[in-house]
XYZ file of C-alpha atoms in Angstrom:
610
model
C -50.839 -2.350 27.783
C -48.329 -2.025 25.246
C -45.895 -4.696 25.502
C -42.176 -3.397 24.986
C -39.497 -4.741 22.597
C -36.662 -6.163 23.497
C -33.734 -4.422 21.783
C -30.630 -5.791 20.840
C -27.762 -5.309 22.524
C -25.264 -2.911 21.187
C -21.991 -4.240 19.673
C -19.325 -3.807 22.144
C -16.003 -4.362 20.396
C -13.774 -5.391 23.363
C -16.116 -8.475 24.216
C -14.670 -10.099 21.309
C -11.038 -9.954 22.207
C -9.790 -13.812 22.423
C -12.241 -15.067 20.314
C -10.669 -16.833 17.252
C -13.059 -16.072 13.981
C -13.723 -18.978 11.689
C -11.244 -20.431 13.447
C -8.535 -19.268 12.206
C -7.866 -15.677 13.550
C -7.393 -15.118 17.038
C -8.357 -11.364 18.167
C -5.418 -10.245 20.233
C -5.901 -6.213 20.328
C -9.007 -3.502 19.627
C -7.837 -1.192 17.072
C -10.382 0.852 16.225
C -14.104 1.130 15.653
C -16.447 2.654 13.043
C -19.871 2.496 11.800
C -20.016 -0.571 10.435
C -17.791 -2.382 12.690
C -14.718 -2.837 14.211
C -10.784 -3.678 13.289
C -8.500 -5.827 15.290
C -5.095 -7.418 15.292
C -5.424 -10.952 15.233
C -3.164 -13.490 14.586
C -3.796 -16.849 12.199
C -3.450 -19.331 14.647
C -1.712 -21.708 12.176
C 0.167 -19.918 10.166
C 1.411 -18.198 12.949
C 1.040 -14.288 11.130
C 0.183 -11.284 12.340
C -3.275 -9.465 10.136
C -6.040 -7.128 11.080
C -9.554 -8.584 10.590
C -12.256 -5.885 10.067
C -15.804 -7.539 11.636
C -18.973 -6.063 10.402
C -21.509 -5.305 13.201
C -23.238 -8.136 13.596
C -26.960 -6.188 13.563
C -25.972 -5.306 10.007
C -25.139 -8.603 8.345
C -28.568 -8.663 7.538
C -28.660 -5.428 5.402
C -27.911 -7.201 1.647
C -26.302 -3.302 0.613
C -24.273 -3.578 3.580
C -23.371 -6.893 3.150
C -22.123 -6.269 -0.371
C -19.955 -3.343 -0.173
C -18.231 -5.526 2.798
C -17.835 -8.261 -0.079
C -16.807 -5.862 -2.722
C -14.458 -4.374 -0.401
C -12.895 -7.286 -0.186
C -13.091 -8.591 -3.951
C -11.732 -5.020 -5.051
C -9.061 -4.865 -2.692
C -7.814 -7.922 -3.174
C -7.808 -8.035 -6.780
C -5.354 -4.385 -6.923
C -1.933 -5.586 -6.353
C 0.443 -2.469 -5.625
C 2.478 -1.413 -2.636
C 0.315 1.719 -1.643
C -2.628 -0.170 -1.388
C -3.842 -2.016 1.289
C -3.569 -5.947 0.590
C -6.731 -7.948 2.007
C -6.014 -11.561 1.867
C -9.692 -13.379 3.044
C -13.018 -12.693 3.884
C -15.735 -14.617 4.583
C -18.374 -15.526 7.402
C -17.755 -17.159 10.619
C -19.872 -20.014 12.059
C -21.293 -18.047 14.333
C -22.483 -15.479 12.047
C -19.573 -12.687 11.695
C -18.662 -11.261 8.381
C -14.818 -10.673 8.304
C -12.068 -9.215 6.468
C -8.890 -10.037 6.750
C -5.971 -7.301 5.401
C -2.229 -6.557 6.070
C -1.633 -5.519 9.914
C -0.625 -1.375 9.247
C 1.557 0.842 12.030
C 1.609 3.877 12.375
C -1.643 6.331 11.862
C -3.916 8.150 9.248
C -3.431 11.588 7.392
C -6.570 12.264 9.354
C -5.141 11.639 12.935
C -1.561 13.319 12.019
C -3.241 16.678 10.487
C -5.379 16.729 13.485
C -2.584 15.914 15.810
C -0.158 18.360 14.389
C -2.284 21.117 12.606
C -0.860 22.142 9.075
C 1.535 20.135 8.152
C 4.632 21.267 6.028
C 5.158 21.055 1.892
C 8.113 18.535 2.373
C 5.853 16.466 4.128
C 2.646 16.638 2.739
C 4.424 15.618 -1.172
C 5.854 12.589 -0.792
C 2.735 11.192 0.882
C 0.525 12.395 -1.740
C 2.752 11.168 -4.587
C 2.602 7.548 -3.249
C -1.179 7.982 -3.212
C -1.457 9.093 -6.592
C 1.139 5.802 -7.507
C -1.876 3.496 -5.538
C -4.895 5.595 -7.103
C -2.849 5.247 -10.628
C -2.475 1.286 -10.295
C -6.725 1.035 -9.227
C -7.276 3.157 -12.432
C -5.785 1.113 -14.450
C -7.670 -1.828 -13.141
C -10.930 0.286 -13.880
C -11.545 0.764 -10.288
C -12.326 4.386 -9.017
C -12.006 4.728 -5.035
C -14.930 7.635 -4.967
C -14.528 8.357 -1.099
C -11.126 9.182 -0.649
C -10.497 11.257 2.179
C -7.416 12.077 4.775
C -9.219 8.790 6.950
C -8.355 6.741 3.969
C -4.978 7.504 3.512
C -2.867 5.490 6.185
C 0.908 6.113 6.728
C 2.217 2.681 7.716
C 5.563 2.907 9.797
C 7.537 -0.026 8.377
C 9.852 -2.077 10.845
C 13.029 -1.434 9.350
C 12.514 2.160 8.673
C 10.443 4.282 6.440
C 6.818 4.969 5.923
C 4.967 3.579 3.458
C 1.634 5.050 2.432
C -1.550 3.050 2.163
C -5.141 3.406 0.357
C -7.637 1.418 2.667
C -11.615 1.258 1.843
C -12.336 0.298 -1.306
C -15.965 -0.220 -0.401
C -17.936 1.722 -2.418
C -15.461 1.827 -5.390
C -16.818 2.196 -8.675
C -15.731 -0.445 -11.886
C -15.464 2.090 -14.773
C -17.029 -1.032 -16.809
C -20.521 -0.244 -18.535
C -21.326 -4.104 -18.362
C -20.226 -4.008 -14.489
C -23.636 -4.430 -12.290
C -21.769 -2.124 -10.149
C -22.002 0.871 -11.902
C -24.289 3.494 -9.650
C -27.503 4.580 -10.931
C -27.197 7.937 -12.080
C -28.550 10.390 -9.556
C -27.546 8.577 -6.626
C -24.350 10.878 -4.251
C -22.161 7.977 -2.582
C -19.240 9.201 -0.574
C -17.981 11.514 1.961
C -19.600 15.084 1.122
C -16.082 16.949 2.039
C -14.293 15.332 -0.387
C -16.693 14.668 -2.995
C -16.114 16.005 -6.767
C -18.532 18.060 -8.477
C -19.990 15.729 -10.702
C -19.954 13.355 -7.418
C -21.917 15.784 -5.375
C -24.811 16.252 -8.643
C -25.054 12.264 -9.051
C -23.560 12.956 -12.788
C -21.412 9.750 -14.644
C -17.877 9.809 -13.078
C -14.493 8.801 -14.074
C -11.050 8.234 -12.390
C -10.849 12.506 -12.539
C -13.552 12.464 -9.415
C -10.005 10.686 -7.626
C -7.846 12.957 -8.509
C -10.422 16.423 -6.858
C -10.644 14.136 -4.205
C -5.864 13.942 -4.094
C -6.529 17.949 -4.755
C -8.867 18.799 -1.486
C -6.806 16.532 0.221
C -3.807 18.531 -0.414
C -5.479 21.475 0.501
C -6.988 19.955 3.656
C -4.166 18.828 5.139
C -1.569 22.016 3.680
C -4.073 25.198 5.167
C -4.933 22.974 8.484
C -8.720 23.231 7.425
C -11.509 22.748 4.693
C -11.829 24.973 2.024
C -15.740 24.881 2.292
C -17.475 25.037 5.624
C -21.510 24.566 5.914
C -23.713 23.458 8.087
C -25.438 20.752 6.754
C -24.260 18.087 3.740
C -26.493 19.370 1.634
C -24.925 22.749 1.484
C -21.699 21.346 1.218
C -23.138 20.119 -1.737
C -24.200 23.083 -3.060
C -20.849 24.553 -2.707
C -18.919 21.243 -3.854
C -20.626 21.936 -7.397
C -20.761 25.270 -7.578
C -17.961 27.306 -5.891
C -14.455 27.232 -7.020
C -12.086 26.070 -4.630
C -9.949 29.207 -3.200
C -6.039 29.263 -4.193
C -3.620 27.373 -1.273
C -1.567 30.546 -1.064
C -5.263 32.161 1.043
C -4.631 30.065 4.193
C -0.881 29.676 3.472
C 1.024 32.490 1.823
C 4.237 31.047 2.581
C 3.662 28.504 -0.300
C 4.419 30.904 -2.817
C 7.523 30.191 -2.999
C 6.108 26.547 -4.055
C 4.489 27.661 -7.672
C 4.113 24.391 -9.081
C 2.493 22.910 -6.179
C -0.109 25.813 -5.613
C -0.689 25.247 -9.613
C -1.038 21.224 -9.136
C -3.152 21.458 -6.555
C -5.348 24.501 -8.161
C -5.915 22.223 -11.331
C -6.388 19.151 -9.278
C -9.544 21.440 -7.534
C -10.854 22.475 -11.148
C -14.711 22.030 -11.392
C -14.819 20.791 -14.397
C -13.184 17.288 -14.890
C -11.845 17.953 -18.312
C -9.502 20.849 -16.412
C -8.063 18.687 -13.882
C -5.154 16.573 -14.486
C -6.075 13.945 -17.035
C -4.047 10.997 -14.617
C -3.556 10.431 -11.236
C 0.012 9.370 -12.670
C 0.055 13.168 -14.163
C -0.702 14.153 -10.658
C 1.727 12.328 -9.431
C 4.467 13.566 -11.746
C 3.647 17.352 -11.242
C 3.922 17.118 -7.216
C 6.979 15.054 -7.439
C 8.476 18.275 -9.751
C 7.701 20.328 -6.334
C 9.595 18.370 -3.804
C 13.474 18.298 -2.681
C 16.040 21.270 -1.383
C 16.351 24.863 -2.390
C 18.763 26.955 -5.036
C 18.710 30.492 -4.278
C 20.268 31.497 -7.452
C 22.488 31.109 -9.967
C 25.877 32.535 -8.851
C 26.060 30.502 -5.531
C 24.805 27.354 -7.520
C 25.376 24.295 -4.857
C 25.605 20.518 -5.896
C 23.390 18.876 -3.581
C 23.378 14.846 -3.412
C 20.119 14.748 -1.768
C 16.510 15.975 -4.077
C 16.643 19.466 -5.333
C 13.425 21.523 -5.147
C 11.968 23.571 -7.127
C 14.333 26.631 -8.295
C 12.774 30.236 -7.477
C 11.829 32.342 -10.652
C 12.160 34.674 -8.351
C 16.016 34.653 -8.186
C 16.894 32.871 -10.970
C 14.687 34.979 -13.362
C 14.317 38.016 -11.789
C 13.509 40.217 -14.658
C 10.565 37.805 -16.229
C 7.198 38.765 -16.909
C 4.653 37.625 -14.733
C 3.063 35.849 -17.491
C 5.904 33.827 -18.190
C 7.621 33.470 -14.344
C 5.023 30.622 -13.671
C 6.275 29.255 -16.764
C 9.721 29.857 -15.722
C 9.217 28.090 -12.496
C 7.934 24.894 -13.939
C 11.091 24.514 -15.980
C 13.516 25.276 -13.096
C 11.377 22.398 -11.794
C 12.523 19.858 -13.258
C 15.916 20.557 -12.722
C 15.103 17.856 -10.373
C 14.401 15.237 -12.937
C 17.730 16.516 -14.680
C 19.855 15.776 -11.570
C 18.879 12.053 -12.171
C 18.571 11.199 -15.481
C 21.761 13.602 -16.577
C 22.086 15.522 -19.799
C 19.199 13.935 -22.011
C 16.673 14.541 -19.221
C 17.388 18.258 -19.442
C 16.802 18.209 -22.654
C 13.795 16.539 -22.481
C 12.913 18.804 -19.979
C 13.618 22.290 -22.190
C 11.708 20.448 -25.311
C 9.047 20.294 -22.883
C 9.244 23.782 -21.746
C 5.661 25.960 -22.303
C 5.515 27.786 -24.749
C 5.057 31.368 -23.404
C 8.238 30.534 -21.916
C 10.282 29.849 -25.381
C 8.219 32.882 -26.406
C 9.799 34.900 -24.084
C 13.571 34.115 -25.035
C 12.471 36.151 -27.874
C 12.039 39.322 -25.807
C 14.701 41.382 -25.780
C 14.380 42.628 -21.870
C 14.057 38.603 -20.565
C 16.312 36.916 -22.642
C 18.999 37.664 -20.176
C 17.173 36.315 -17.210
C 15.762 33.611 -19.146
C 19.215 32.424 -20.589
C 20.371 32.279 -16.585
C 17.825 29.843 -15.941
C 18.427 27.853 -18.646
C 22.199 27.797 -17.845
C 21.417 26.900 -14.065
C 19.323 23.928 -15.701
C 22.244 22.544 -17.770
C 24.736 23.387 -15.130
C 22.679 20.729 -13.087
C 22.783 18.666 -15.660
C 26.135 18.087 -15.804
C 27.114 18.147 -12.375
C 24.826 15.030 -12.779
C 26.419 13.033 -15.487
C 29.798 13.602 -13.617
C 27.828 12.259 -10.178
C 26.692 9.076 -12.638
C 29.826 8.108 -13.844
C 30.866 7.229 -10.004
C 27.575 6.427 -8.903
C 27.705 2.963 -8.838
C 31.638 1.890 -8.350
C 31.043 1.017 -4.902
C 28.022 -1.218 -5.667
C 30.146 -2.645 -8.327
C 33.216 -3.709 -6.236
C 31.026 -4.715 -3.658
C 28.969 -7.157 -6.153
C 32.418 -8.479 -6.842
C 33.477 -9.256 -2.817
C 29.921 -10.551 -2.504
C 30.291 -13.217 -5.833
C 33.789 -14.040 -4.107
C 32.207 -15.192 -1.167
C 34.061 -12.020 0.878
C 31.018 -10.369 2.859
C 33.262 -8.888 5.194
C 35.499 -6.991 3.284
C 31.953 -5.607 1.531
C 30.203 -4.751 4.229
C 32.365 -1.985 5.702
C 32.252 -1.049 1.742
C 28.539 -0.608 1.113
C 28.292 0.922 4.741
C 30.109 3.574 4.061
C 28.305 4.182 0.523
C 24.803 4.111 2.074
C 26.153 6.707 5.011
C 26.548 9.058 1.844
C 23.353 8.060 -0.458
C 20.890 6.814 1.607
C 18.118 6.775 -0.571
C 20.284 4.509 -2.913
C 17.190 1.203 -2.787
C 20.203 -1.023 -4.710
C 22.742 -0.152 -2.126
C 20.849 -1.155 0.458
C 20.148 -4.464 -1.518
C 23.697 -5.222 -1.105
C 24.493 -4.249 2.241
C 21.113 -6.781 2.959
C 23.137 -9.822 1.158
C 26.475 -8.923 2.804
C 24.931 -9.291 6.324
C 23.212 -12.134 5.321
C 26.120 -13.894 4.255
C 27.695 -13.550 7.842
C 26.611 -15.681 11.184
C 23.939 -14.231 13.407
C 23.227 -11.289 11.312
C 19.720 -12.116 9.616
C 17.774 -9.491 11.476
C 20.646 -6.434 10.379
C 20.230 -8.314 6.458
C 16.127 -8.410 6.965
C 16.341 -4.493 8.451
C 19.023 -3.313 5.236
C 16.182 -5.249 3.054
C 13.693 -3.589 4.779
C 14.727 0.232 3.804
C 15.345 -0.817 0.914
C 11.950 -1.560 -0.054
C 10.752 1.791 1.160
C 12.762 3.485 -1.315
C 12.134 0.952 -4.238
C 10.263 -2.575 -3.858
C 11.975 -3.528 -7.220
C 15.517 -3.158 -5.816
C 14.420 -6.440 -3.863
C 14.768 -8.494 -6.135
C 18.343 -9.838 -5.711
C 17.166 -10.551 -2.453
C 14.731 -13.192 -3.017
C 17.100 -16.443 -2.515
C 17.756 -15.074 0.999
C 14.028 -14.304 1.658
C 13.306 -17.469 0.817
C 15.852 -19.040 2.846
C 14.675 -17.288 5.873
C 11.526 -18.808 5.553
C 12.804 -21.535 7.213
C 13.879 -19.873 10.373
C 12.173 -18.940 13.452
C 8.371 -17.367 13.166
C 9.842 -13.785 13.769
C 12.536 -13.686 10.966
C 10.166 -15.815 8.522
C 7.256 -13.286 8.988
C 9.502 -10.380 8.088
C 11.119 -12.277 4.919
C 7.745 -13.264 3.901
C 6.479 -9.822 4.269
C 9.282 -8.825 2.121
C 8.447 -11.061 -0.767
C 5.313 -10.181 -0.968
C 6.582 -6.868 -1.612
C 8.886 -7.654 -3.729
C 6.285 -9.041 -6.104
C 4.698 -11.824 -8.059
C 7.635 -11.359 -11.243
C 10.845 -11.445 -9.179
C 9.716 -13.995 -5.951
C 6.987 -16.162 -6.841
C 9.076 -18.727 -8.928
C 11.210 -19.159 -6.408
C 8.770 -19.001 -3.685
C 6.606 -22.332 -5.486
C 10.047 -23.549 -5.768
C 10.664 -23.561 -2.056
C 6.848 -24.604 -1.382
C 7.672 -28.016 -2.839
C 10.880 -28.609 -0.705
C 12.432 -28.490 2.990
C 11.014 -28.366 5.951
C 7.213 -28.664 6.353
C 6.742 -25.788 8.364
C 9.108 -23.873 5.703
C 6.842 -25.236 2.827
C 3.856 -23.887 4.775
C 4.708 -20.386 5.336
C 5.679 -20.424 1.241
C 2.566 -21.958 0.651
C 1.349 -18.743 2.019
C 3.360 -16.248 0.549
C 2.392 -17.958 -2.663
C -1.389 -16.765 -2.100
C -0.627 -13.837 -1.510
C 1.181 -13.108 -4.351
C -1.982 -14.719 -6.459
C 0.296 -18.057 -7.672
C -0.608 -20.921 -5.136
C -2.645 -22.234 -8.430
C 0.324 -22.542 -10.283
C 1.513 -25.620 -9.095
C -0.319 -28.733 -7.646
C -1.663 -27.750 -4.843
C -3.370 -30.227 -3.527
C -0.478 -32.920 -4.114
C 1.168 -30.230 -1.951
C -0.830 -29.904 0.505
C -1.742 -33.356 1.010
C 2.476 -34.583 1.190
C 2.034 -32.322 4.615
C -0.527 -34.148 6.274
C 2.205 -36.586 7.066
C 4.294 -34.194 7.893
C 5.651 -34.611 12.004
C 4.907 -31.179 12.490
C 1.167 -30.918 14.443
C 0.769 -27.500 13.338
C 1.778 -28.086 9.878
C -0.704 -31.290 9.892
C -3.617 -28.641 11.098
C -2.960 -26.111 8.503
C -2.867 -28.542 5.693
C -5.980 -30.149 6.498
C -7.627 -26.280 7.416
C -6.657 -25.228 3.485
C -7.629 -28.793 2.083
C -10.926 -27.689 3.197
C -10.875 -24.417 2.495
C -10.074 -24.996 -1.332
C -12.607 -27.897 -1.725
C -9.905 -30.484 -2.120
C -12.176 -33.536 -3.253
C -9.165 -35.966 -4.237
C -7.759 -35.376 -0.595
C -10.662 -36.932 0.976
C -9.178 -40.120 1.855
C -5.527 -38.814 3.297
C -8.029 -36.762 5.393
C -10.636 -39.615 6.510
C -7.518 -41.196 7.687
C -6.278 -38.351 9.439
C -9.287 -37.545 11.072
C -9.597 -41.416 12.221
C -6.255 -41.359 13.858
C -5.329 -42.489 17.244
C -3.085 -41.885 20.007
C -2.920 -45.216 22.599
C -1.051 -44.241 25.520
C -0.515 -46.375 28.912
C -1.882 -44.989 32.206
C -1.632 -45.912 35.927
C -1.613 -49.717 36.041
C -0.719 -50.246 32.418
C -4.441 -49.572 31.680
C -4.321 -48.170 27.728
C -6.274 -45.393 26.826
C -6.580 -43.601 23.332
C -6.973 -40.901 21.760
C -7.258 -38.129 18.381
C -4.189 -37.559 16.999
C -3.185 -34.429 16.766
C -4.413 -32.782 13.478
C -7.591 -35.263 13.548
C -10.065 -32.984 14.800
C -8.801 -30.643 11.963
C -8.972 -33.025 9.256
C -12.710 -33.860 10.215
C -13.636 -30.545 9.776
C -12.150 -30.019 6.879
C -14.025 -33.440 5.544
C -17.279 -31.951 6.577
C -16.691 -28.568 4.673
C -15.423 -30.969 1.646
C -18.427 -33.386 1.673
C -20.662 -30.263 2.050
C -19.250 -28.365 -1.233
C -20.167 -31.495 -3.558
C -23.523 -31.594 -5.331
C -25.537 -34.738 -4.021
C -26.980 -36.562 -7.020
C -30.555 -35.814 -7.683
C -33.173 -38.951 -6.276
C -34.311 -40.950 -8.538
């Protein structure tokens, strides 16, 4: 008789909702599941924040590989500081055995879901979303890190409160360090990633480089433009096969429409090449080129419009109608970056006609498309200037609003800046001000956080001026501190964090806390005594506050606070009871301070025996 064995039971995501993890994170909501695990919302139960923890299965924290592309994951992501990537701000392993992740909580859905939810989607969509992934592929380059299985799943469009959608790269699991001393680096034969998106040199297990990314940006584009795949097969290994081998077919097959978008069909077509050396030699290139093919439309010359919002590309077609084919593609490119022109005024046209290919400067000396040529030229500079003349005004209304604002008059600049974002709202520094104005007034915090908000969609820099009110607002209830902190975050480690480990110092200890967090996450809590810090709030009246400092005393390996915490964790509460009989018992924060003088005590080397 053959005795059977007992299998395990499969991992059933919804059992853990309510559990706290480590705890510190609460699972509130399911809000997805995958191979390796599952994702929820959870909230840090003393810090009082919204995240999404990832949870590996728990049948695979076992597997070392497993377990170490859920680490990397986590050491990668964490160490890539740039808006369109996802932030991940712990990880570690639970008592009871879970590996977790903890990231930024997202809203909103993936390029994945949305393609399949809409079909095709259109060119004025598709380019802005792809330019902020080239920014976030451009940052990880830099850092050495290449993402090697991006795909539409990966690419998450996160609908921000106030407005605006912000575009984030998630899974950095099984990114490559470009560094030959890295024991990262894959051995070379071995095919890691999704086969659909995989580059050529990807799908032969050859040495790859930050170009495999940008293929990856360039089927992507394709993918999500035509509604399908440009390869189908049945099996991976044919995909494979035709990964390596066959050239990708040109956008305009699925979508002929997009002829009328030349630079984009070309961006996308070099982004495709097979070999690496023809693609573009930057995701930041990338980015540039796809930017060129966004905005409005000029149909030609003679009925030239200004148009305050972003221009598109300008048809050879109408502008240059009597150009060669050779050089209309040419042609088109310039026209182009009329776009660029419209912001940056005369000397970015000229940059942009010094720049100009040269079949196309060869073709001004031909006789028959000089004419034509000449037109396009003159629609360039005429866009130009309309330009300078839009700069000279641009920025009077932020100016006389700066003015009321330093005088202490919000109301007379709010109506002000109002109107001014009404007419440019994609103006990040308008915004800014609008944000301070209604900050400056009673009971409008959450209009100030929302104006603060959009802003940072356009530009996270803009933010900036903001900071002394973010910080403020720390101090106020949970839902207007979470947004500010948020906020600073995104405004960055240069502009916030000396004011945020200014403000983590001083006020009120629940105030100090939340900056205390804001200050990890922008990488700086080290930069001031933090222990000293954290140890002044184990006095603090607060409960919660008491629990949280005595949590991250732990959690940091705070040796010097050991006595402020034996003392905690020995405190007392006497009360009187029915018939004046006294009773006592933990103080509140005691049962965290104990644990965090176990985790202490366990992190120090015992001397050796003698």
């Amino acid at each position: 008789m053959v005795e059977a064995i007992p299998q395990k039971p499969a991992f059933v995501a919804e059992s853990l909702l309510g559990a706290t993890i480590d705890g510190r994170y609460r699972l509130t909501a399911h809000i997805a599941s995958g191979g390796m695990g599952a994702v929820f919302r959870a909230e840090h139960v003393y810090m009082r924040k919204d995240v999404a923890v990832k949870v590996l299965r728990p049948d695979l924290s076992a597997a070392a590989e497993i377990v170490e592309r859920f680490r990397r994951e986590a050491e990668i992501a964490a160490s890539l500081e740039h808006d369109n990537i996802v932030r991940v701000t712990d990880f570690g392993r639970s008592p009871d055995g879970y590996l977790f992740l903890v990231m930024e909580l997202l809203e909103g859905e993936s390029l994945f879901d949305r393609t399949r939810r809409l079909g095709p989607l259109p060119a004025e969509e598709v380019m802005p979303i792809l330019v902020q992934v080239c920014a976030g592929l451009e940052a990880a380059h830099r850092r050495g890190v290449v993402h090697r299985d991006l795909k539409p799943e990966n690419i998450f469009l996160h609908r921000q409160p106030g407005g605006g959608t912000v575009v984030k790269i998630l899974d950095f699991g099984i990114a490559k360090i470009t560094d030959p001393t890295s024991a990262s680096s894959t051995h070379p034969g071995m095919v890691v990633g999704t086969p659909e998106y995989l580059s050529p040199e990807q799908a032969m297990g050859s040495a790859i480089d930050a170009r495999a990314d940008i293929y990856a940006v360039g089927l992507i584009a394709w993918r999500v433009l035509a509604g399908r795949h440009p390869f189908h097969a049945d099996d991976p290994r044919a995909l494979l096969m035709m990964q390596a081998t066959q050239p990708v077919p040109p956008l305009t097959d699925p979508r002929p429409d997009l002829a009328s978008w030349p630079v984009l069909v070309a961006a996308v077509a070099r982004a495709c090449a097979k070999a690496a050396g023809e693609r573009h030699p930057s995701a930041a290139d990338l980015g540039r080129e796809l930017a060129a093919s966004m905005g409005g439309e000029v149909r030609s010359a003679p009925s030239l419009r200004l148009v305050t919002g972003s221009p598109s590309p300008l048809p050879a077609e109408s502008l240059t109608p009597t150009l060669a084919p050779s050089a209309r593609q040419s042609a088109s490119m310039l026209l182009a970056r009329a776009r660029v022109a419209l912001r940056g005024g005369l000397p970015a046209a000229w940059r942009a006609l010094r720049r100009a290919p040269g079949r196309l400067q060869a073709a001004f000396y031909r006789p028959g498309e000089r004419r034509a040529l000449l037109a396009a030229v003159a629609a360039l500079v005429v866009l130009a200037v309309a330009a300078g003349a839009l700069a000279l005004g641009r920025h009077r209304p932020a100016t006389r609003a700066e003015a009321l604002l330093a005088a202490g008059d919000a109301t007379g600049a709010r109506p002000l800046l109002e109107d001014a974002v009404a007419r440019r709202p994609d103006d990040a520094r308008l915004r800014t001000l609008l944000g301070q104005a209604l900050h400056q007034m009673p009971d409008r915090t959450a209009a100030a956080l929302d104006a603060y908000e959009a802003a940072a969609s356009l530009d996270a820099s803009a933010l900036g001026p903001a900071v002394p009110d973010l910080v403020a607002d720390l101090a106020r209830e949970r839902r207007l501190a979470d947004r500010a902190a948020r906020l600073l975050i995104r405004a960055g480690p240069p502009a916030a964090l000396p004011a945020v480990l200014e403000a983590a110092q001083r006020g009120p200890g629940f105030a100090r806390l939340r900056a205390l967090s804001v200050a990890r996450d922008l990488g700086g809590e080290d930069r001031i005594d933090r222990e000293a810090t954290y140890v002044a709030l184990l006095a603090d009246p607060d409960c919660e506050v008491r629990k949280a400092a005595s949590l991250r005393l732990g959690e940091i390996g705070a040796v010097a606070a050991l006595p402020k915490l034996r003392e905690l964790s020995r405190a007392r509460v006497v009360t009187s009871g029915f018939l004046g009989i006294k009773s006592s018992s933990p103080a509140c924060g005691a049962a965290e301070a104990h644990t965090a003088v176990r985790r202490i005590e366990a992190s120090v080397p015992r001397p050796a025996s003698p």
